[in-house]
Amino acid sequence: MSLLAGNPLSVVALPFALALLIAAGGKKFVSITQWLAVVAPVAAALAGVGVLASSVPTAAQDVAWLSQGGSVVTAGLAIDNLTAVMLVIVGVVATCVVVFSIGYMADDDARPRYFALLALFTGAMSMLVMASSLVTLFIGWELVGACSYLLIGFWYRKPSASAAAVKAFLTTRIGDVGMLLGLALLWRVTGSLSIPEVLAAAPEIGAGIVTVIALLLFVGAAGKSAQFPLHIWLPDAMEGPTPVSALIHAATMVAAGVFLVVRMWPVFEVAPIALDVVLVVGVVTAFFAATVACVQLDIKKVLAYSTISQLGFMFAALGAGATGAAMFHLTTHAAFKALLFLGSGSVIHAVETQDIREMGGLLKKMPVTGTTWLIGVWALSGLPLLSGFFSKDGVIASVLHAAPLAGYALIAASLLTAFYAFRVTWFVFFGSYRGSAHPHEGGLVMTAPLIALAVPAIALGYFSAPFMQSLGHEAEALDPVVAGVSVTVAVIGVLLAAALYRLGVDRLETERTSLGPVHGVLFSAYGVDSFVTRFLVAPLEKVASWFYEVVDRKVIDGAAEGTAKLTMLFGRLASGLQTGETDVYASLLGVGFVVLMSIAIWLGR
Amino acid sequence: MLLSAIVFLPLVGAIASALLPKERASAARWIAAAVTAVDLALVVWLLIGFNVAGGMQFVENRTWVVQVGIEYHLGVDGISLSMLLLSALLSLVAVVASWKQDTKPGAYFAMLMLLEVGMNGVFLALDFILFYVFWELVLVPMYFLIGTWGGPRREYASIKFFLYTLFGSVFMLVGIIALYLQGGTFDITALAGMGFPATFQWWVFAAFFLGFAVKVPVFPLHTWLPDAHVEAPTAASVLLAGIMLKMGTYGFIRIALPILPHAARQWSGFIAALAAISIVYGAALAFAQTDLKKLVAYSSVSHMGFVMLGIASLTPEGINGAVAVMFSHGIVTGMLFLLVGMVYERTHTRVMDDVTGLSAQAPVAAGLLAFASFASLGLPGLSGFVGEFLSLLGAWKSGIPAAWVVVAAIGVLLAAAYTLRMVQRVVLGTPSKAVEGIPDLNVREIAALLPLVALTLVVGIYWDSLLRYVDPAVRATLALMGGS
């Protein structure tokens, strides 16, 4: 444990080596090598636990990648408590996901690629959270993006999968451009990209510039964490295998944006305008995505919009200055949302569809999946006693305190959360089965991870005090008023869902007719996607081909060739109407050369 | 003597293979492989003996034409070393990739080796006349490679290429002579830091700018490039994009900056603007392409814009970044052109919509194409990111208006857009008719690509492996400019 904790590099190198090994083993050895993929996240978790237990941060392992006299571009890794928490989250969730995948992907031919990518992702994500230099952080940041791309497009023969992969990479890269500029600006004003040095210098930066830096970094965070309007890639990312969605698109990578803001907190702390932006974006996203989740018919789409919404809760907390609450919600969310995604994977594996209209009554047929799912939605809805209740109350209380209006919006979003969580639960697990498959529980490799994740989803809430302390925050007592209000709205949400949907599938039709045009708006997620396609992507494609066909080929090339023809004519006259092209060029060059030489001689007098 | 050997060994090979009797002409490829391999070994030997902090090394300086003071002056520093390594490596790769060339092989391989003479010479020459001779020497074999072994529109493309570059080099010659008349020597190292009058510097810089910018190429002087690439045989494309474009940016760093520092500062805003436009414009046009080779060609315009941006910053980060992009673009674009060529040999088409689903049919080719694409779009951890990142750092640190830096950064997004769209069509999806049944890469083809893959990883993971050579030379250059 201390060996790993003391050598952050090994936590990155080990998964990369394992990825190579798994890939090299190929199909022949995959039944053995797939288990090796478990080693990578276990190592990450152990390193995290090692640091948390000893509460001694490891010294940074820094390497100079380019020394420039006083200023040095360094690459480095270190583990402090914030990192350790992230490592434990990544490690635990990834372990469960890898084990679950051994069952879920058992029939897939491309398992070596799959497990190699999972190991690679674990290494890259560990690098991201352990970075002591913004260069290392950015490398990890982009590598997890690349892994995400490769895993979303895992079933690459499906056009929708490859399109979703590209969309995910490009949308997050919009954010990365902002982040890149933010890093360049930090380098300009502080002369360093080492995180401790930059953070130490943050209070000295002028108010205007620090706001710009914070906003640029936030653009990067918003891209990665799918915040409005850069959220459009996450629902499409559900094209990837479901365990991947649990790991990358629910628990870890999409939370990296929240982590980034917490990591760079001293920069944000001195930029109140930027924090206001973070708050507004977070609240808008939380509410907007929750409304969309209420009408989706694809079980993974519900969870995807739910994830966007919950990430919005975390950013809202950050905007309100409550980094502890945001990190705590990140942690509990990682547990219960990974649980829900794996649960949905178990369901999809059993019923071979993602459409909730073709499910139903699965609680009886799949008791482990059903029970753990109920634990997951209980936590997600913020109902009392489970983890989500404590972490969400922390978020709402802090936002209410900082900006009451935003707090009310979050309370409304909480109501919607409970509503959509239980709407989908009724349809999948209660009533009678409406599909044609023969649903049954997967093997132990699939049920054990569900049980393992259910434990933190239940219990994490009671560790709020030590959690806060390890991150250097005061442990806060539950605000009884906030708790009362949020429990009330959650219960209302659950009852609403129960009242409307208890009766069965025909209510989905009622839903459409009674909501009228609103249903269409919600179902298409307010049309942001088609807006982007119609008013941004399509015109850009037109502009690009116009530039090629008109500007480049006709105007620029035409001008150049026109000049050439003109001079050729001139040359023909000058050389007594010779017809051979080469002669014309030669004489033209001769004339030009003499003229230019005269200029040169005149210049050099 | 080592540098002379590196430059002229390929000349021996070129003469030998040109003299081969017709019926034995296919032996030329063995001569070419041996000569380029030995030449690469010599460069590696040079690399081992090179002192990172030693400035200009392995200098050879003899009088050549006494009457006008022309010298035979060669030397190598960290910047030229990195370019020399690229040149020697890509020459060998080009030979291996051309193994199946059976149209006039004697002449073909002679041209490839002659090209290497010119390229090596440009990066090592420290005398202006010598530099100019090598510079022009490069044109001839490339003209014939495109014009003789090229595609259907080869004559148009080769003449266009020749005229454009000749147009540029005439201006360069004017600049050289003006410097000689003012400074009294053709010695590049002696002219550096002489401190010429400001107006004179401005005009001479303008002349050099035209000469170098055509070669880079900088917008709007780039239209020869896509035509040349589309018609050129694969090996010529690799060397054209991999090495010859770098001659232009190398000229800026080796000549224009240290000799004309005052003008360089005056011109930097203008160059930065053109660089930013090249980045976005090249990327947008790459996005509009349906032909794989044209896509890679326009992407080169975009990537070379990052080199120019780094140079225009006149900061250590920026110029280190510029050289890093030059190096990375050489290996990565080399890979891309090789792969496009290998796919073309099998499918006889380069139209993206006709070449789809490579993964399912030829996984090695598909995997390497995806790898090269990610390196090209600047994925951190691979070589492409290093230089672009440092160029941006340098650009924003210098006085370049923030707007141009932002425009350049948007280029990073566009690069991902056109590259991933290509990957989506060509690598992913289901195999098209043309792709069905094609064989995967053979051992020779993989061997040609592997060294480039390895370098992409090494430089990307450990930047210092390249920058330890480049940085001291960059700082020496900036010191010659008088601070900054």
PDB file of N, CA, C and O in Angstrom, chain B residues 61-110:
ATOM      1  N   ASN B  61      35.207  23.934 -42.249  1.00  0.00           N
ATOM      2  CA  ASN B  61      35.245  25.252 -42.868  1.00  0.00           C
ATOM      3  C   ASN B  61      36.473  25.364 -43.754  1.00  0.00           C
ATOM      4  O   ASN B  61      37.598  25.411 -43.284  1.00  0.00           O
ATOM      5  N   ARG B  62      36.246  25.355 -45.044  1.00  0.00           N
ATOM      6  CA  ARG B  62      37.352  25.513 -45.989  1.00  0.00           C
ATOM      7  C   ARG B  62      36.985  26.592 -46.980  1.00  0.00           C
ATOM      8  O   ARG B  62      35.812  26.786 -47.291  1.00  0.00           O
ATOM      9  N   THR B  63      38.008  27.307 -47.464  1.00  0.00           N
ATOM     10  CA  THR B  63      37.689  28.271 -48.511  1.00  0.00           C
ATOM     11  C   THR B  63      37.350  27.496 -49.770  1.00  0.00           C
ATOM     12  O   THR B  63      37.885  26.432 -50.051  1.00  0.00           O
ATOM     13  N   TRP B  64      36.427  28.064 -50.525  1.00  0.00           N
ATOM     14  CA  TRP B  64      35.936  27.356 -51.698  1.00  0.00           C
ATOM     15  C   TRP B  64      36.213  28.206 -52.941  1.00  0.00           C
ATOM     16  O   TRP B  64      37.021  27.847 -53.771  1.00  0.00           O
ATOM     17  N   VAL B  65      35.573  29.354 -53.001  1.00  0.00           N
ATOM     18  CA  VAL B  65      35.883  30.285 -54.092  1.00  0.00           C
ATOM     19  C   VAL B  65      36.519  31.514 -53.441  1.00  0.00           C
ATOM     20  O   VAL B  65      35.832  32.348 -52.868  1.00  0.00           O
ATOM     21  N   VAL B  66      37.854  31.553 -53.494  1.00  0.00           N
ATOM     22  CA  VAL B  66      38.583  32.566 -52.728  1.00  0.00           C
ATOM     23  C   VAL B  66      38.200  33.973 -53.147  1.00  0.00           C
ATOM     24  O   VAL B  66      38.010  34.858 -52.307  1.00  0.00           O
ATOM     25  N   GLN B  67      38.037  34.183 -54.466  1.00  0.00           N
ATOM     26  CA  GLN B  67      37.853  35.531 -55.001  1.00  0.00           C
ATOM     27  C   GLN B  67      36.694  36.275 -54.342  1.00  0.00           C
ATOM     28  O   GLN B  67      36.781  37.462 -54.061  1.00  0.00           O
ATOM     29  N   VAL B  68      35.556  35.563 -54.111  1.00  0.00           N
ATOM     30  CA  VAL B  68      34.403  36.261 -53.529  1.00  0.00           C
ATOM     31  C   VAL B  68      34.129  35.779 -52.098  1.00  0.00           C
ATOM     32  O   VAL B  68      33.099  36.112 -51.526  1.00  0.00           O
ATOM     33  N   GLY B  69      35.020  35.014 -51.553  1.00  0.00           N
ATOM     34  CA  GLY B  69      34.864  34.611 -50.165  1.00  0.00           C
ATOM     35  C   GLY B  69      33.772  33.591 -49.927  1.00  0.00           C
ATOM     36  O   GLY B  69      33.116  33.602 -48.881  1.00  0.00           O
ATOM     37  N   ILE B  70      33.535  32.716 -50.892  1.00  0.00           N
ATOM     38  CA  ILE B  70      32.563  31.644 -50.662  1.00  0.00           C
ATOM     39  C   ILE B  70      33.273  30.507 -49.940  1.00  0.00           C
ATOM     40  O   ILE B  70      34.383  30.122 -50.311  1.00  0.00           O
ATOM     41  N   GLU B  71      32.644  30.007 -48.894  1.00  0.00           N
ATOM     42  CA  GLU B  71      33.281  28.968 -48.105  1.00  0.00           C
ATOM     43  C   GLU B  71      32.493  27.665 -48.178  1.00  0.00           C
ATOM     44  O   GLU B  71      31.289  27.661 -48.411  1.00  0.00           O
ATOM     45  N   TYR B  72      33.230  26.570 -47.946  1.00  0.00           N
ATOM     46  CA  TYR B  72      32.562  25.295 -47.739  1.00  0.00           C
ATOM     47  C   TYR B  72      32.444  25.144 -46.237  1.00  0.00           C
ATOM     48  O   TYR B  72      33.383  24.740 -45.566  1.00  0.00           O
ATOM     49  N   HIS B  73      31.313  25.533 -45.704  1.00  0.00           N
ATOM     50  CA  HIS B  73      31.167  25.674 -44.258  1.00  0.00           C
ATOM     51  C   HIS B  73      29.959  24.856 -43.796  1.00  0.00           C
ATOM     52  O   HIS B  73      28.812  25.179 -44.126  1.00  0.00           O
ATOM     53  N   LEU B  74      30.231  23.776 -43.047  1.00  0.00           N
ATOM     54  CA  LEU B  74      29.148  22.958 -42.504  1.00  0.00           C
ATOM     55  C   LEU B  74      29.253  22.941 -40.980  1.00  0.00           C
ATOM     56  O   LEU B  74      30.339  23.064 -40.420  1.00  0.00           O
ATOM     57  N   GLY B  75      28.123  22.785 -40.329  1.00  0.00           N
ATOM     58  CA  GLY B  75      28.131  22.659 -38.872  1.00  0.00           C
ATOM     59  C   GLY B  75      26.760  22.183 -38.411  1.00  0.00           C
ATOM     60  O   GLY B  75      25.782  22.257 -39.160  1.00  0.00           O
ATOM     61  N   VAL B  76      26.712  21.684 -37.178  1.00  0.00           N
ATOM     62  CA  VAL B  76      25.432  21.171 -36.698  1.00  0.00           C
ATOM     63  C   VAL B  76      25.187  21.656 -35.273  1.00  0.00           C
ATOM     64  O   VAL B  76      26.101  21.679 -34.443  1.00  0.00           O
ATOM     65  N   ASP B  77      23.977  22.148 -35.014  1.00  0.00           N
ATOM     66  CA  ASP B  77      23.567  22.427 -33.625  1.00  0.00           C
ATOM     67  C   ASP B  77      22.284  21.636 -33.363  1.00  0.00           C
ATOM     68  O   ASP B  77      21.874  20.835 -34.207  1.00  0.00           O
ATOM     69  N   GLY B  78      21.675  21.840 -32.200  1.00  0.00           N
ATOM     70  CA  GLY B  78      20.550  20.994 -31.821  1.00  0.00           C
ATOM     71  C   GLY B  78      19.375  21.086 -32.778  1.00  0.00           C
ATOM     72  O   GLY B  78      18.677  20.092 -33.010  1.00  0.00           O
ATOM     73  N   ILE B  79      19.141  22.278 -33.340  1.00  0.00           N
ATOM     74  CA  ILE B  79      18.009  22.432 -34.255  1.00  0.00           C
ATOM     75  C   ILE B  79      18.289  21.682 -35.551  1.00  0.00           C
ATOM     76  O   ILE B  79      17.466  20.889 -36.021  1.00  0.00           O
ATOM     77  N   SER B  80      19.502  21.909 -36.106  1.00  0.00           N
ATOM     78  CA  SER B  80      19.780  21.228 -37.375  1.00  0.00           C
ATOM     79  C   SER B  80      19.917  19.724 -37.169  1.00  0.00           C
ATOM     80  O   SER B  80      19.565  18.943 -38.042  1.00  0.00           O
ATOM     81  N   LEU B  81      20.388  19.324 -35.983  1.00  0.00           N
ATOM     82  CA  LEU B  81      20.518  17.889 -35.706  1.00  0.00           C
ATOM     83  C   LEU B  81      19.153  17.202 -35.762  1.00  0.00           C
ATOM     84  O   LEU B  81      19.002  16.125 -36.345  1.00  0.00           O
ATOM     85  N   SER B  82      18.146  17.842 -35.140  1.00  0.00           N
ATOM     86  CA  SER B  82      16.828  17.210 -35.132  1.00  0.00           C
ATOM     87  C   SER B  82      16.284  17.107 -36.555  1.00  0.00           C
ATOM     88  O   SER B  82      15.652  16.117 -36.919  1.00  0.00           O
ATOM     89  N   MET B  83      16.542  18.127 -37.363  1.00  0.00           N
ATOM     90  CA  MET B  83      16.073  18.086 -38.743  1.00  0.00           C
ATOM     91  C   MET B  83      16.850  17.051 -39.573  1.00  0.00           C
ATOM     92  O   MET B  83      16.312  16.366 -40.430  1.00  0.00           O
ATOM     93  N   LEU B  84      18.152  16.962 -39.281  1.00  0.00           N
ATOM     94  CA  LEU B  84      18.991  16.001 -39.999  1.00  0.00           C
ATOM     95  C   LEU B  84      18.533  14.569 -39.714  1.00  0.00           C
ATOM     96  O   LEU B  84      18.451  13.733 -40.615  1.00  0.00           O
ATOM     97  N   LEU B  85      18.229  14.314 -38.454  1.00  0.00           N
ATOM     98  CA  LEU B  85      17.763  12.981 -38.073  1.00  0.00           C
ATOM     99  C   LEU B  85      16.472  12.651 -38.823  1.00  0.00           C
ATOM    100  O   LEU B  85      16.291  11.555 -39.354  1.00  0.00           O
ATOM    101  N   LEU B  86      15.583  13.645 -38.871  1.00  0.00           N
ATOM    102  CA  LEU B  86      14.314  13.473 -39.577  1.00  0.00           C
ATOM    103  C   LEU B  86      14.567  13.158 -41.046  1.00  0.00           C
ATOM    104  O   LEU B  86      13.970  12.244 -41.617  1.00  0.00           O
ATOM    105  N   SER B  87      15.477  13.907 -41.635  1.00  0.00           N
ATOM    106  CA  SER B  87      15.770  13.749 -43.053  1.00  0.00           C
ATOM    107  C   SER B  87      16.335  12.358 -43.345  1.00  0.00           C
ATOM    108  O   SER B  87      15.896  11.672 -44.275  1.00  0.00           O
ATOM    109  N   ALA B  88      17.308  11.932 -42.522  1.00  0.00           N
ATOM    110  CA  ALA B  88      17.934  10.631 -42.765  1.00  0.00           C
ATOM    111  C   ALA B  88      16.936   9.496 -42.531  1.00  0.00           C
ATOM    112  O   ALA B  88      16.873   8.534 -43.295  1.00  0.00           O
ATOM    113  N   LEU B  89      16.134   9.634 -41.477  1.00  0.00           N
ATOM    114  CA  LEU B  89      15.173   8.580 -41.153  1.00  0.00           C
ATOM    115  C   LEU B  89      14.097   8.466 -42.238  1.00  0.00           C
ATOM    116  O   LEU B  89      13.801   7.380 -42.740  1.00  0.00           O
ATOM    117  N   LEU B  90      13.530   9.618 -42.609  1.00  0.00           N
ATOM    118  CA  LEU B  90      12.444   9.574 -43.596  1.00  0.00           C
ATOM    119  C   LEU B  90      12.955   9.140 -44.968  1.00  0.00           C
ATOM    120  O   LEU B  90      12.218   8.526 -45.742  1.00  0.00           O
ATOM    121  N   SER B  91      14.233   9.424 -45.270  1.00  0.00           N
ATOM    122  CA  SER B  91      14.781   8.966 -46.545  1.00  0.00           C
ATOM    123  C   SER B  91      14.808   7.444 -46.586  1.00  0.00           C
ATOM    124  O   SER B  91      14.408   6.826 -47.582  1.00  0.00           O
ATOM    125  N   LEU B  92      15.262   6.843 -45.492  1.00  0.00           N
ATOM    126  CA  LEU B  92      15.280   5.377 -45.432  1.00  0.00           C
ATOM    127  C   LEU B  92      13.861   4.818 -45.522  1.00  0.00           C
ATOM    128  O   LEU B  92      13.586   3.865 -46.268  1.00  0.00           O
ATOM    129  N   VAL B  93      12.963   5.441 -44.761  1.00  0.00           N
ATOM    130  CA  VAL B  93      11.566   4.992 -44.785  1.00  0.00           C
ATOM    131  C   VAL B  93      10.998   5.110 -46.197  1.00  0.00           C
ATOM    132  O   VAL B  93      10.295   4.214 -46.681  1.00  0.00           O
ATOM    133  N   ALA B  94      11.335   6.202 -46.873  1.00  0.00           N
ATOM    134  CA  ALA B  94      10.828   6.416 -48.232  1.00  0.00           C
ATOM    135  C   ALA B  94      11.329   5.312 -49.164  1.00  0.00           C
ATOM    136  O   ALA B  94      10.586   4.827 -50.019  1.00  0.00           O
ATOM    137  N   VAL B  95      12.583   4.909 -48.982  1.00  0.00           N
ATOM    138  CA  VAL B  95      13.127   3.841 -49.827  1.00  0.00           C
ATOM    139  C   VAL B  95      12.388   2.525 -49.558  1.00  0.00           C
ATOM    140  O   VAL B  95      11.959   1.834 -50.486  1.00  0.00           O
ATOM    141  N   VAL B  96      12.220   2.217 -48.287  1.00  0.00           N
ATOM    142  CA  VAL B  96      11.530   0.966 -47.942  1.00  0.00           C
ATOM    143  C   VAL B  96      10.098   0.981 -48.483  1.00  0.00           C
ATOM    144  O   VAL B  96       9.606  -0.027 -48.998  1.00  0.00           O
ATOM    145  N   ALA B  97       9.459   2.142 -48.387  1.00  0.00           N
ATOM    146  CA  ALA B  97       8.069   2.237 -48.843  1.00  0.00           C
ATOM    147  C   ALA B  97       7.976   2.146 -50.364  1.00  0.00           C
ATOM    148  O   ALA B  97       6.922   1.853 -50.895  1.00  0.00           O
ATOM    149  N   SER B  98       9.075   2.424 -51.075  1.00  0.00           N
ATOM    150  CA  SER B  98       9.039   2.405 -52.546  1.00  0.00           C
ATOM    151  C   SER B  98       9.553   1.088 -53.116  1.00  0.00           C
ATOM    152  O   SER B  98       9.895   1.030 -54.285  1.00  0.00           O
ATOM    153  N   TRP B  99       9.671   0.073 -52.287  1.00  0.00           N
ATOM    154  CA  TRP B  99      10.324  -1.174 -52.694  1.00  0.00           C
ATOM    155  C   TRP B  99       9.761  -1.740 -53.989  1.00  0.00           C
ATOM    156  O   TRP B  99      10.453  -2.336 -54.793  1.00  0.00           O
ATOM    157  N   LYS B 100       8.447  -1.539 -54.182  1.00  0.00           N
ATOM    158  CA  LYS B 100       7.791  -2.152 -55.343  1.00  0.00           C
ATOM    159  C   LYS B 100       7.870  -1.270 -56.594  1.00  0.00           C
ATOM    160  O   LYS B 100       7.252  -1.573 -57.599  1.00  0.00           O
ATOM    161  N   GLN B 101       8.611  -0.178 -56.523  1.00  0.00           N
ATOM    162  CA  GLN B 101       8.685   0.736 -57.670  1.00  0.00           C
ATOM    163  C   GLN B 101       9.407   0.050 -58.814  1.00  0.00           C
ATOM    164  O   GLN B 101      10.602  -0.219 -58.723  1.00  0.00           O
ATOM    165  N   ASP B 102       8.708  -0.238 -59.924  1.00  0.00           N
ATOM    166  CA  ASP B 102       9.420  -0.903 -61.010  1.00  0.00           C
ATOM    167  C   ASP B 102       9.383  -0.120 -62.310  1.00  0.00           C
ATOM    168  O   ASP B 102       9.787  -0.614 -63.352  1.00  0.00           O
ATOM    169  N   THR B 103       8.921   1.127 -62.262  1.00  0.00           N
ATOM    170  CA  THR B 103       9.051   1.992 -63.423  1.00  0.00           C
ATOM    171  C   THR B 103      10.380   2.729 -63.300  1.00  0.00           C
ATOM    172  O   THR B 103      10.569   3.516 -62.375  1.00  0.00           O
ATOM    173  N   LYS B 104      11.299   2.446 -64.185  1.00  0.00           N
ATOM    174  CA  LYS B 104      12.626   3.063 -64.175  1.00  0.00           C
ATOM    175  C   LYS B 104      13.217   3.139 -62.775  1.00  0.00           C
ATOM    176  O   LYS B 104      13.476   4.238 -62.253  1.00  0.00           O
ATOM    177  N   PRO B 105      13.386   2.016 -62.102  1.00  0.00           N
ATOM    178  CA  PRO B 105      13.827   2.050 -60.711  1.00  0.00           C
ATOM    179  C   PRO B 105      15.202   2.693 -60.524  1.00  0.00           C
ATOM    180  O   PRO B 105      15.451   3.350 -59.506  1.00  0.00           O
ATOM    181  N   GLY B 106      16.081   2.513 -61.494  1.00  0.00           N
ATOM    182  CA  GLY B 106      17.411   3.103 -61.358  1.00  0.00           C
ATOM    183  C   GLY B 106      17.327   4.605 -61.177  1.00  0.00           C
ATOM    184  O   GLY B 106      17.882   5.183 -60.238  1.00  0.00           O
ATOM    185  N   ALA B 107      16.578   5.253 -62.072  1.00  0.00           N
ATOM    186  CA  ALA B 107      16.444   6.703 -62.007  1.00  0.00           C
ATOM    187  C   ALA B 107      15.673   7.113 -60.757  1.00  0.00           C
ATOM    188  O   ALA B 107      16.020   8.090 -60.081  1.00  0.00           O
ATOM    189  N   TYR B 108      14.636   6.328 -60.431  1.00  0.00           N
ATOM    190  CA  TYR B 108      13.791   6.683 -59.279  1.00  0.00           C
ATOM    191  C   TYR B 108      14.600   6.738 -57.992  1.00  0.00           C
ATOM    192  O   TYR B 108      14.570   7.730 -57.254  1.00  0.00           O
ATOM    193  N   PHE B 109      15.348   5.651 -57.731  1.00  0.00           N
ATOM    194  CA  PHE B 109      16.080   5.642 -56.460  1.00  0.00           C
ATOM    195  C   PHE B 109      17.240   6.635 -56.483  1.00  0.00           C
ATOM    196  O   PHE B 109      17.611   7.195 -55.449  1.00  0.00           O
ATOM    197  N   ALA B 110      17.781   6.881 -57.681  1.00  0.00           N
ATOM    198  CA  ALA B 110      18.809   7.922 -57.781  1.00  0.00           C
ATOM    199  C   ALA B 110      18.240   9.270 -57.361  1.00  0.00           C
ATOM    200  O   ALA B 110      18.879  10.042 -56.623  1.00  0.00           O
TER     201      ALA B 110
END
